[in-house]
Short mmCIF file of N, CA and C in Angstrom, two decimals:
data_model
loop_
_atom_site.label_atom_id
_atom_site.label_comp_id
_atom_site.label_asym_id
_atom_site.label_seq_id
_atom_site.Cartn_x
_atom_site.Cartn_y
_atom_site.Cartn_z
N MET A 216 128.82 -17.59 198.94
CA MET A 216 129.22 -18.27 197.72
C MET A 216 128.01 -18.63 196.86
N LYS A 217 126.92 -19.14 197.51
CA LYS A 217 125.72 -19.48 196.77
C LYS A 217 125.11 -18.24 196.12
N HIS A 218 125.16 -17.14 196.81
CA HIS A 218 124.58 -15.89 196.31
C HIS A 218 125.31 -15.42 195.05
N ILE A 219 126.61 -15.59 194.98
CA ILE A 219 127.39 -15.17 193.81
C ILE A 219 127.06 -16.07 192.61
N LYS A 220 126.95 -17.36 192.82
CA LYS A 220 126.59 -18.27 191.73
C LYS A 220 125.20 -17.95 191.19
N PHE A 221 124.25 -17.67 192.09
CA PHE A 221 122.89 -17.35 191.69
C PHE A 221 122.86 -16.06 190.87
N LYS A 222 123.63 -15.05 191.28
CA LYS A 222 123.67 -13.78 190.56
C LYS A 222 124.29 -13.94 189.18
N PHE A 223 125.14 -14.92 189.00
CA PHE A 223 125.77 -15.15 187.70
C PHE A 223 124.90 -16.06 186.82
N LEU A 224 124.37 -17.13 187.38
CA LEU A 224 123.64 -18.12 186.58
C LEU A 224 122.25 -17.66 186.16
N LEU A 225 121.59 -16.85 186.93
CA LEU A 225 120.24 -16.40 186.58
C LEU A 225 120.23 -15.59 185.28
N PRO A 226 121.08 -14.59 185.09
CA PRO A 226 121.07 -13.86 183.81
C PRO A 226 121.51 -14.74 182.63
N VAL A 227 122.44 -15.66 182.86
CA VAL A 227 122.88 -16.55 181.79
C VAL A 227 121.72 -17.45 181.38
N ALA A 228 120.99 -18.00 182.32
CA ALA A 228 119.85 -18.86 182.02
C ALA A 228 118.76 -18.08 181.28
N ALA A 229 118.49 -16.86 181.71
CA ALA A 229 117.48 -16.03 181.05
C ALA A 229 117.89 -15.73 179.61
N PHE A 230 119.14 -15.46 179.40
CA PHE A 230 119.65 -15.17 178.05
C PHE A 230 119.52 -16.41 177.16
N MET A 231 119.83 -17.57 177.68
CA MET A 231 119.74 -18.80 176.89
C MET A 231 118.28 -19.12 176.55
N ILE A 232 117.37 -18.89 177.48
CA ILE A 232 115.95 -19.11 177.20
C ILE A 232 115.47 -18.13 176.13
N ALA A 233 115.92 -16.90 176.17
CA ALA A 233 115.54 -15.91 175.16
C ALA A 233 116.03 -16.32 173.77
N ILE A 234 117.24 -16.82 173.69
CA ILE A 234 117.78 -17.28 172.40
C ILE A 234 116.96 -18.46 171.88
N ALA A 235 116.66 -19.42 172.74
CA ALA A 235 115.88 -20.59 172.33
C ALA A 235 114.49 -20.16 171.86
N ALA A 236 113.86 -19.23 172.54
CA ALA A 236 112.53 -18.76 172.14
C ALA A 236 112.58 -18.03 170.81
N ALA A 237 113.65 -17.29 170.55
CA ALA A 237 113.77 -16.58 169.28
C ALA A 237 113.86 -17.56 168.11
N PHE A 238 114.59 -18.63 168.26
CA PHE A 238 114.69 -19.62 167.19
C PHE A 238 113.41 -20.43 167.06
N ALA A 239 112.74 -20.70 168.16
CA ALA A 239 111.53 -21.51 168.13
C ALA A 239 110.37 -20.78 167.46
N THR A 240 110.33 -19.46 167.52
CA THR A 240 109.22 -18.70 166.97
C THR A 240 109.53 -18.08 165.62
N GLU A 241 110.69 -18.34 165.06
CA GLU A 241 111.07 -17.75 163.78
C GLU A 241 110.27 -18.39 162.65
N LYS A 242 109.72 -17.55 161.77
CA LYS A 242 108.99 -18.06 160.61
C LYS A 242 109.99 -18.44 159.54
N ASP A 243 109.70 -19.54 158.86
CA ASP A 243 110.61 -19.99 157.81
C ASP A 243 110.14 -19.60 156.42
N GLY A 244 108.99 -18.89 156.31
CA GLY A 244 108.52 -18.42 155.02
C GLY A 244 107.73 -19.44 154.24
N GLN A 245 107.44 -20.58 154.80
CA GLN A 245 106.70 -21.60 154.08
C GLN A 245 105.25 -21.24 153.88
N ASP A 246 104.70 -20.33 154.68
CA ASP A 246 103.31 -19.93 154.51
C ASP A 246 103.08 -19.29 153.16
N ASP A 247 104.09 -18.65 152.59
CA ASP A 247 103.94 -17.97 151.33
C ASP A 247 103.84 -18.93 150.15
N PHE A 248 104.18 -20.17 150.36
CA PHE A 248 104.22 -21.13 149.26
C PHE A 248 103.15 -22.20 149.39
N ALA A 249 102.03 -21.85 150.02
CA ALA A 249 100.96 -22.82 150.17
C ALA A 249 100.35 -23.14 148.81
N LEU A 250 100.11 -24.41 148.56
CA LEU A 250 99.55 -24.84 147.29
C LEU A 250 98.04 -24.62 147.28
N GLU A 251 97.53 -24.22 146.13
CA GLU A 251 96.10 -24.03 145.92
C GLU A 251 95.61 -25.04 144.90
N GLN A 252 94.35 -25.43 145.05
CA GLN A 252 93.75 -26.32 144.07
C GLN A 252 93.70 -25.61 142.73
N GLY A 253 94.16 -26.28 141.69
CA GLY A 253 94.14 -25.73 140.35
C GLY A 253 93.01 -26.31 139.52
N TYR A 254 92.55 -25.54 138.54
CA TYR A 254 91.45 -25.97 137.67
C TYR A 254 91.81 -25.64 136.23
N ILE A 255 91.35 -26.47 135.30
CA ILE A 255 91.50 -26.18 133.87
C ILE A 255 90.10 -26.19 133.25
N PHE A 256 89.99 -25.50 132.11
CA PHE A 256 88.73 -25.48 131.38
C PHE A 256 88.70 -26.66 130.42
N VAL A 257 87.71 -27.53 130.57
CA VAL A 257 87.49 -28.65 129.66
C VAL A 257 86.07 -28.50 129.12
N ASP A 258 85.96 -28.25 127.83
CA ASP A 258 84.66 -28.03 127.19
C ASP A 258 83.88 -26.92 127.90
N GLY A 259 84.56 -25.85 128.30
CA GLY A 259 83.91 -24.71 128.93
C GLY A 259 83.55 -24.91 130.38
N VAL A 260 83.95 -26.05 130.96
CA VAL A 260 83.65 -26.34 132.37
C VAL A 260 84.95 -26.36 133.15
N CYS A 261 84.90 -25.78 134.32
CA CYS A 261 86.07 -25.69 135.20
C CYS A 261 86.21 -27.02 135.97
N GLN A 262 87.31 -27.77 135.74
CA GLN A 262 87.50 -29.05 136.39
C GLN A 262 88.77 -29.06 137.23
N PRO A 263 88.73 -29.70 138.43
CA PRO A 263 89.91 -29.76 139.29
C PRO A 263 91.07 -30.45 138.56
N TYR A 264 92.27 -29.88 138.74
CA TYR A 264 93.42 -30.44 138.02
C TYR A 264 94.71 -30.01 138.70
N GLY A 265 95.18 -30.79 139.64
CA GLY A 265 96.46 -30.52 140.28
C GLY A 265 96.45 -29.31 141.19
N LYS A 266 97.62 -28.92 141.63
CA LYS A 266 97.77 -27.78 142.53
C LYS A 266 98.94 -26.93 142.10
N CYS A 267 98.83 -25.62 142.34
CA CYS A 267 99.90 -24.66 142.06
C CYS A 267 100.01 -23.73 143.26
N ASP A 268 101.08 -22.95 143.32
CA ASP A 268 101.18 -21.99 144.42
C ASP A 268 100.82 -20.60 143.93
N GLY A 269 100.69 -19.68 144.86
CA GLY A 269 100.24 -18.33 144.54
C GLY A 269 101.36 -17.31 144.49
N THR A 270 102.62 -17.75 144.46
CA THR A 270 103.73 -16.80 144.42
C THR A 270 103.89 -16.26 143.01
N GLN A 271 104.41 -15.05 142.90
CA GLN A 271 104.62 -14.44 141.59
C GLN A 271 105.74 -15.15 140.85
N GLY A 272 105.62 -15.20 139.57
CA GLY A 272 106.64 -15.86 138.75
C GLY A 272 106.02 -16.33 137.45
N GLN A 273 106.46 -17.48 136.97
CA GLN A 273 105.96 -18.06 135.74
C GLN A 273 104.54 -18.61 135.95
N ILE A 274 103.64 -18.36 134.99
CA ILE A 274 102.26 -18.80 135.08
C ILE A 274 102.21 -20.33 135.09
N CYS A 275 101.33 -20.86 135.93
CA CYS A 275 101.21 -22.31 136.10
C CYS A 275 100.53 -22.94 134.89
N THR A 276 101.21 -23.86 134.26
CA THR A 276 100.66 -24.62 133.14
C THR A 276 101.02 -26.08 133.33
N HIS A 277 100.22 -26.94 132.72
CA HIS A 277 100.53 -28.36 132.73
C HIS A 277 100.02 -28.96 131.43
N ASN A 278 100.89 -29.63 130.71
CA ASN A 278 100.57 -30.23 129.40
C ASN A 278 99.96 -29.21 128.44
N GLY A 279 100.45 -27.99 128.48
CA GLY A 279 99.99 -26.96 127.56
C GLY A 279 98.75 -26.21 128.00
N PHE A 280 98.12 -26.60 129.09
CA PHE A 280 96.93 -25.92 129.59
C PHE A 280 97.31 -24.98 130.74
N GLN A 281 96.73 -23.78 130.74
CA GLN A 281 96.94 -22.88 131.87
C GLN A 281 96.06 -23.36 133.02
N VAL A 282 96.64 -23.41 134.21
CA VAL A 282 95.92 -23.86 135.40
C VAL A 282 95.46 -22.61 136.16
N PHE A 283 94.17 -22.55 136.49
CA PHE A 283 93.58 -21.40 137.17
C PHE A 283 93.18 -21.77 138.59
N GLY A 284 92.93 -20.75 139.41
CA GLY A 284 92.37 -20.92 140.74
C GLY A 284 90.98 -20.35 140.76
N LYS A 285 90.18 -20.76 141.72
CA LYS A 285 88.82 -20.25 141.83
C LYS A 285 88.79 -18.95 142.61
N ILE A 286 87.91 -18.05 142.16
CA ILE A 286 87.66 -16.79 142.86
C ILE A 286 86.24 -16.86 143.40
N GLY A 287 86.10 -16.77 144.70
CA GLY A 287 84.78 -16.79 145.30
C GLY A 287 84.06 -18.12 145.18
N GLY A 288 84.75 -19.16 144.87
CA GLY A 288 84.15 -20.49 144.81
C GLY A 288 83.41 -20.81 143.53
N THR A 289 83.28 -19.85 142.60
CA THR A 289 82.51 -20.13 141.39
C THR A 289 83.29 -19.88 140.11
N SER A 290 84.09 -18.84 140.07
CA SER A 290 84.76 -18.43 138.85
C SER A 290 86.21 -18.92 138.82
N CYS A 291 86.60 -19.57 137.74
CA CYS A 291 87.97 -20.09 137.58
C CYS A 291 88.80 -19.12 136.76
N LEU A 292 89.07 -17.96 137.29
CA LEU A 292 89.84 -16.97 136.54
C LEU A 292 91.07 -16.47 137.29
N LYS A 293 91.32 -16.98 138.47
CA LYS A 293 92.47 -16.52 139.27
C LYS A 293 93.75 -17.12 138.68
N THR A 294 94.72 -16.25 138.39
CA THR A 294 96.00 -16.71 137.84
C THR A 294 96.82 -17.36 138.94
N LEU A 295 97.25 -18.58 138.68
CA LEU A 295 98.15 -19.29 139.59
C LEU A 295 99.53 -19.34 138.95
N TYR A 296 100.53 -19.54 139.76
CA TYR A 296 101.90 -19.55 139.28
C TYR A 296 102.53 -20.92 139.50
N MET A 297 103.72 -21.10 138.98
CA MET A 297 104.37 -22.42 138.90
C MET A 297 104.51 -23.11 140.25
N ASN A 298 105.06 -24.29 140.16
CA ASN A 298 105.17 -25.32 141.20
C ASN A 298 103.93 -26.18 141.16
N TRP A 299 103.59 -26.66 139.97
CA TRP A 299 102.43 -27.52 139.79
C TRP A 299 102.68 -28.86 140.46
N ARG A 300 101.67 -29.38 141.13
CA ARG A 300 101.73 -30.69 141.76
C ARG A 300 100.46 -31.45 141.40
N PRO A 301 100.56 -32.74 141.15
CA PRO A 301 99.35 -33.53 140.84
C PRO A 301 98.43 -33.65 142.03
#
């Protein structure tokens, strides 16, 4: 009798663990929406100003200014897209 229960419960337990692992390791896509530091040009100087994400869509602007991202740590010419955050 014990042998029959073991033969039935072991595959069921393995299947349930596999389902739990599949849900636990599923990506929710939030990595694609990471916010980047945004910069605006003030008197020709690149100054930090809020954050935007890098997904394609509407260009990131705030109060009429286009918000850029830095390329290589020096140049503020990278186009950022909407979802501006202070």
